[in-house]
CSV table of C-alpha atoms and ligand atoms in Angstrom, one decimal:
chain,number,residue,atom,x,y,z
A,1,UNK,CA,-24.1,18.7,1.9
A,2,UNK,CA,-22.7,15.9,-0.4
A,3,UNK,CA,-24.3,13.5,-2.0
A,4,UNK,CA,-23.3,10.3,-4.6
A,5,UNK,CA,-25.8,9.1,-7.2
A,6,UNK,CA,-24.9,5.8,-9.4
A,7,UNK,CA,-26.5,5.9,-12.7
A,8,UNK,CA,-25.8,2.8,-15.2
A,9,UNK,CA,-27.1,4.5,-18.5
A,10,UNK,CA,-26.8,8.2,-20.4
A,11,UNK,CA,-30.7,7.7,-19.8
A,12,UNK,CA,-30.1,7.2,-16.1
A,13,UNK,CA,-27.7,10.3,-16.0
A,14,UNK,CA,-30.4,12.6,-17.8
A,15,UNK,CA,-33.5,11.8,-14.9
A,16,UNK,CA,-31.2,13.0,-12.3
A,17,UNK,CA,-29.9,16.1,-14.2
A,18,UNK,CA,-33.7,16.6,-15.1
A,19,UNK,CA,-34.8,16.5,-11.7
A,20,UNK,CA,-32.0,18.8,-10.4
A,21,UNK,CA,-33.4,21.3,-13.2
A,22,UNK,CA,-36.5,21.0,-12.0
A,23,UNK,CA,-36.1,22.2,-8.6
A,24,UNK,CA,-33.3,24.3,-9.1
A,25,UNK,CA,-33.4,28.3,-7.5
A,26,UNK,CA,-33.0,31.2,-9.5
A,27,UNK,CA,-29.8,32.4,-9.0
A,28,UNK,CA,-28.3,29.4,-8.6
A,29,UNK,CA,-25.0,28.4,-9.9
A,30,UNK,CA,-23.5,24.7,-11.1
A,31,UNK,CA,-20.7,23.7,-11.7
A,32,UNK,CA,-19.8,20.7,-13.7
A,33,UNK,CA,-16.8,18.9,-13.8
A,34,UNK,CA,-15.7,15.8,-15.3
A,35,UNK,CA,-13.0,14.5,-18.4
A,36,UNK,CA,-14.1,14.5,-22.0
A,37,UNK,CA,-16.4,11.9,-22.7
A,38,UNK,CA,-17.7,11.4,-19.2
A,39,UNK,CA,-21.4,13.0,-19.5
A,40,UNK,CA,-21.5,16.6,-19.4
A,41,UNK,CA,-23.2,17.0,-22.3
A,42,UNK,CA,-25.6,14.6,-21.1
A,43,UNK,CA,-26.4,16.3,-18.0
A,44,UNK,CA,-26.5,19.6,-19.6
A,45,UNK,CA,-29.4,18.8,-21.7
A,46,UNK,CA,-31.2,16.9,-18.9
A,47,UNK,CA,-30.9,19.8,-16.4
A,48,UNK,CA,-32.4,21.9,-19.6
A,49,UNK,CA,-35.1,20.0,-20.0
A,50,UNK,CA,-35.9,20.0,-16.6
A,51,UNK,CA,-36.1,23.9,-16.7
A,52,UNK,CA,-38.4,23.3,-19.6
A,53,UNK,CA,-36.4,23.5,-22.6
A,54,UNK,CA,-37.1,22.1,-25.5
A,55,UNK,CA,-34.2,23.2,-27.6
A,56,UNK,CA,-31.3,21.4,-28.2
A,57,UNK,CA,-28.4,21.6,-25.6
A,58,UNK,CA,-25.2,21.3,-27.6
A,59,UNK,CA,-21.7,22.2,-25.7
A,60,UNK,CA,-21.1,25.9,-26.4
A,61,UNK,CA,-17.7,25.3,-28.4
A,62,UNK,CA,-17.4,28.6,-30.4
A,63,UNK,CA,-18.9,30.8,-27.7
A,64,UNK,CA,-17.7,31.0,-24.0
A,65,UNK,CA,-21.8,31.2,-22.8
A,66,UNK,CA,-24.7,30.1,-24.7
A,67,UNK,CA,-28.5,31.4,-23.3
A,68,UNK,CA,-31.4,29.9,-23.5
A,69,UNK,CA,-34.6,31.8,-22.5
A,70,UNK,CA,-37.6,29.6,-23.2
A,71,UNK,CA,-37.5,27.9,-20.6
A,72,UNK,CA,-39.0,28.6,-16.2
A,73,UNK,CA,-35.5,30.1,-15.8
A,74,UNK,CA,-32.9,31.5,-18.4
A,75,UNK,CA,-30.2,29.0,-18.7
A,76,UNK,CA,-26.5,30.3,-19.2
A,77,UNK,CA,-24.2,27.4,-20.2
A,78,UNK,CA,-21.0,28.0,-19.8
A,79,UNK,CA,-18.1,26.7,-21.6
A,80,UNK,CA,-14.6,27.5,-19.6
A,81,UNK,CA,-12.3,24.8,-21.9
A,82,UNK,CA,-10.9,26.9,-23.8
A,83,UNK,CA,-10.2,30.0,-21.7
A,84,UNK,CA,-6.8,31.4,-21.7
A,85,UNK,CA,-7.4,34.4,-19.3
A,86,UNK,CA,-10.1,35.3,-16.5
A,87,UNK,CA,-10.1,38.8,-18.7
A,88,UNK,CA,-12.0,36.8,-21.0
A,89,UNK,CA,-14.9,36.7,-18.9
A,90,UNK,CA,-14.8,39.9,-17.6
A,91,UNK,CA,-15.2,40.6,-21.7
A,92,UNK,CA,-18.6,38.5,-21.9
A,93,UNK,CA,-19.8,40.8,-18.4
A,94,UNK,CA,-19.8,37.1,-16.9
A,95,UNK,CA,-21.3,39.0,-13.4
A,96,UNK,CA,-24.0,39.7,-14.7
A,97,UNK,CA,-25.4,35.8,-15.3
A,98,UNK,CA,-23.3,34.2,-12.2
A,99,UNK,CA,-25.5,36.9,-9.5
A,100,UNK,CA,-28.5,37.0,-11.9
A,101,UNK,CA,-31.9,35.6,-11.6
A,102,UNK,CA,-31.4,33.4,-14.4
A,103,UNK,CA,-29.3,29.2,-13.5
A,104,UNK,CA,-25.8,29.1,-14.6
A,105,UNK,CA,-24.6,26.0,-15.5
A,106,UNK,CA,-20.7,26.0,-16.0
A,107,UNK,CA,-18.7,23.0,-17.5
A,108,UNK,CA,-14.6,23.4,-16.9
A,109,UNK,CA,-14.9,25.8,-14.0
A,110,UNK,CA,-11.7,24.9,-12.9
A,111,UNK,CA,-10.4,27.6,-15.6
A,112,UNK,CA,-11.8,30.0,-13.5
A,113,UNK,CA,-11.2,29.1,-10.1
A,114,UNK,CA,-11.0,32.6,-8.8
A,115,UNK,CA,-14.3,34.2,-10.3
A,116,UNK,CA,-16.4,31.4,-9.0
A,117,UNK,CA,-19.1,32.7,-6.9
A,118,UNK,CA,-18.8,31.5,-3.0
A,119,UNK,CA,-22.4,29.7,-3.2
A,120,UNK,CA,-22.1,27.1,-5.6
A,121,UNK,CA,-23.1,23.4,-6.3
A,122,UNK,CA,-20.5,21.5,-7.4
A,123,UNK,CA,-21.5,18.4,-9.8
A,124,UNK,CA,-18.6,15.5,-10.7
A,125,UNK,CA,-19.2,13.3,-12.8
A,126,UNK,CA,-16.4,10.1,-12.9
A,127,UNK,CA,-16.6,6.6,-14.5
A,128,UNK,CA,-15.1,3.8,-13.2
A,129,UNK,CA,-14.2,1.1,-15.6
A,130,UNK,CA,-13.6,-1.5,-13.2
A,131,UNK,CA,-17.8,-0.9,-12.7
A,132,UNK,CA,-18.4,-1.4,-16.6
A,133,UNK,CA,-18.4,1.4,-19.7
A,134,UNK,CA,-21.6,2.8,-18.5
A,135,UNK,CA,-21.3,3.3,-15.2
A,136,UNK,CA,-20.9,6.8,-13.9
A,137,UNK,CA,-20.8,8.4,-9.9
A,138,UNK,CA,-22.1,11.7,-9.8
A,139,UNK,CA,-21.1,13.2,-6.6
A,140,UNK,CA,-23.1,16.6,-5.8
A,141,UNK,CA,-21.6,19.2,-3.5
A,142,UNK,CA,-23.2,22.8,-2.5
A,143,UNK,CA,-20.4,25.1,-1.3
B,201,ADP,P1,-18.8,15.3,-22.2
B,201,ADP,O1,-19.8,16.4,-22.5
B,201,ADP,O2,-18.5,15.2,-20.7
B,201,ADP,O3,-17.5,15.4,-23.0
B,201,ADP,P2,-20.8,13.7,-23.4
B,201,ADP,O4,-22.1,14.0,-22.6
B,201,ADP,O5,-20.8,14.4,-24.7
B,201,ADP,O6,-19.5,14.0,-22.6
B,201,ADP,O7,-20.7,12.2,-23.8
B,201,ADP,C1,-20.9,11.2,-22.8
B,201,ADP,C2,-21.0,9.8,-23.5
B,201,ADP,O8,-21.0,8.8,-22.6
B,201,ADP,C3,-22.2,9.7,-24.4
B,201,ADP,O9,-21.8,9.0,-25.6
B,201,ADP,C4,-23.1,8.8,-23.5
B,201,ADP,O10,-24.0,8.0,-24.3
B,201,ADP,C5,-22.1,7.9,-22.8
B,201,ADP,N1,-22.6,7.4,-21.6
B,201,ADP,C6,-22.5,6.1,-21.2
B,201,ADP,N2,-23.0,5.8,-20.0
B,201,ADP,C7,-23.4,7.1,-19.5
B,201,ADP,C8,-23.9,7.5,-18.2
B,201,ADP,N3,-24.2,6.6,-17.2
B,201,ADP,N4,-24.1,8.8,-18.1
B,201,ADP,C9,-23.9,9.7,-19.1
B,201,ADP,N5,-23.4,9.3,-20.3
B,201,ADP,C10,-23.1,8.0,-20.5
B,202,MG,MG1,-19.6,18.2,-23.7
């Protein structure tokens, strides 16, 4: 399955995240990719609220996983950026939230290309300037 979605705001960009959230499997996994700046952060905290969380999404800089339990499913946002070694993961017991029952939502999986599970939706998110600042594709994929 692929699928493209146009959005022309950060507001735009949020609805669709949101709706993905809210229909969204436990177990599932997500994996977010796009270049500094392009919306990540954006989507993160749309998807959240569509799980029903109120608290703020921020990008989980210090930590390689942040968790959030308030919500309908727990939410484990992952931040791969600054990985240096797939041992890394293995440190945080990273199996444990990708074949959980809780959502992972993983930004930079392509850090990690080798521990990613096999089912997976793959989100891009890429601007085109030629389109205008605002202007972002999302692309969806589920492997
Ligand atoms: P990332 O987490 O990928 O580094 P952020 O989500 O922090 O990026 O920032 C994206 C920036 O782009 C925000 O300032 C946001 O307001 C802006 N923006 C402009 N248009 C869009 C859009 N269509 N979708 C998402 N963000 C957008
Ligand atoms: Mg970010």
């Amino acid at each position: 399955m692929k699928e493209e979605h146009i959005t022309y705001s950060p507001e735009e960009t949020r609805v669709y995240a949101k709706k993905l959230g809210a229909s969204i499997e436990p177990g599932s996994v997500i994996c977010l990719e796009g270049d500094l700046g392009v919306g990540k952060t954006v989507f993160a905290q749309g998807f959240a609220e569509g799980l029903e969380i109120h608290e703020p999404i921020n990008s989980p800089t210090f930590t390689i996983v942040c968790v959030y339990d308030e919500g309908r499913l727990p939410l484990y946002h992952f931040d791969c950026y600054r990985i240096g070694d797939e041992s890394e993961m293995d440190e945080i017991g990273y199996e444990d939230y990708f074949y959980g029952d809780g959502v992972c939502l993983i930004e930079w999986p392509s850090m990690i290309p080798d521990l990613l599970p096999k089912h997976r939706i793959l989100i891009e998110i890429q601007k085109n300037l030629e389109e205008g600042l605002d202007y972002r594709k999302i692309t969806r994929k589920d492997l």
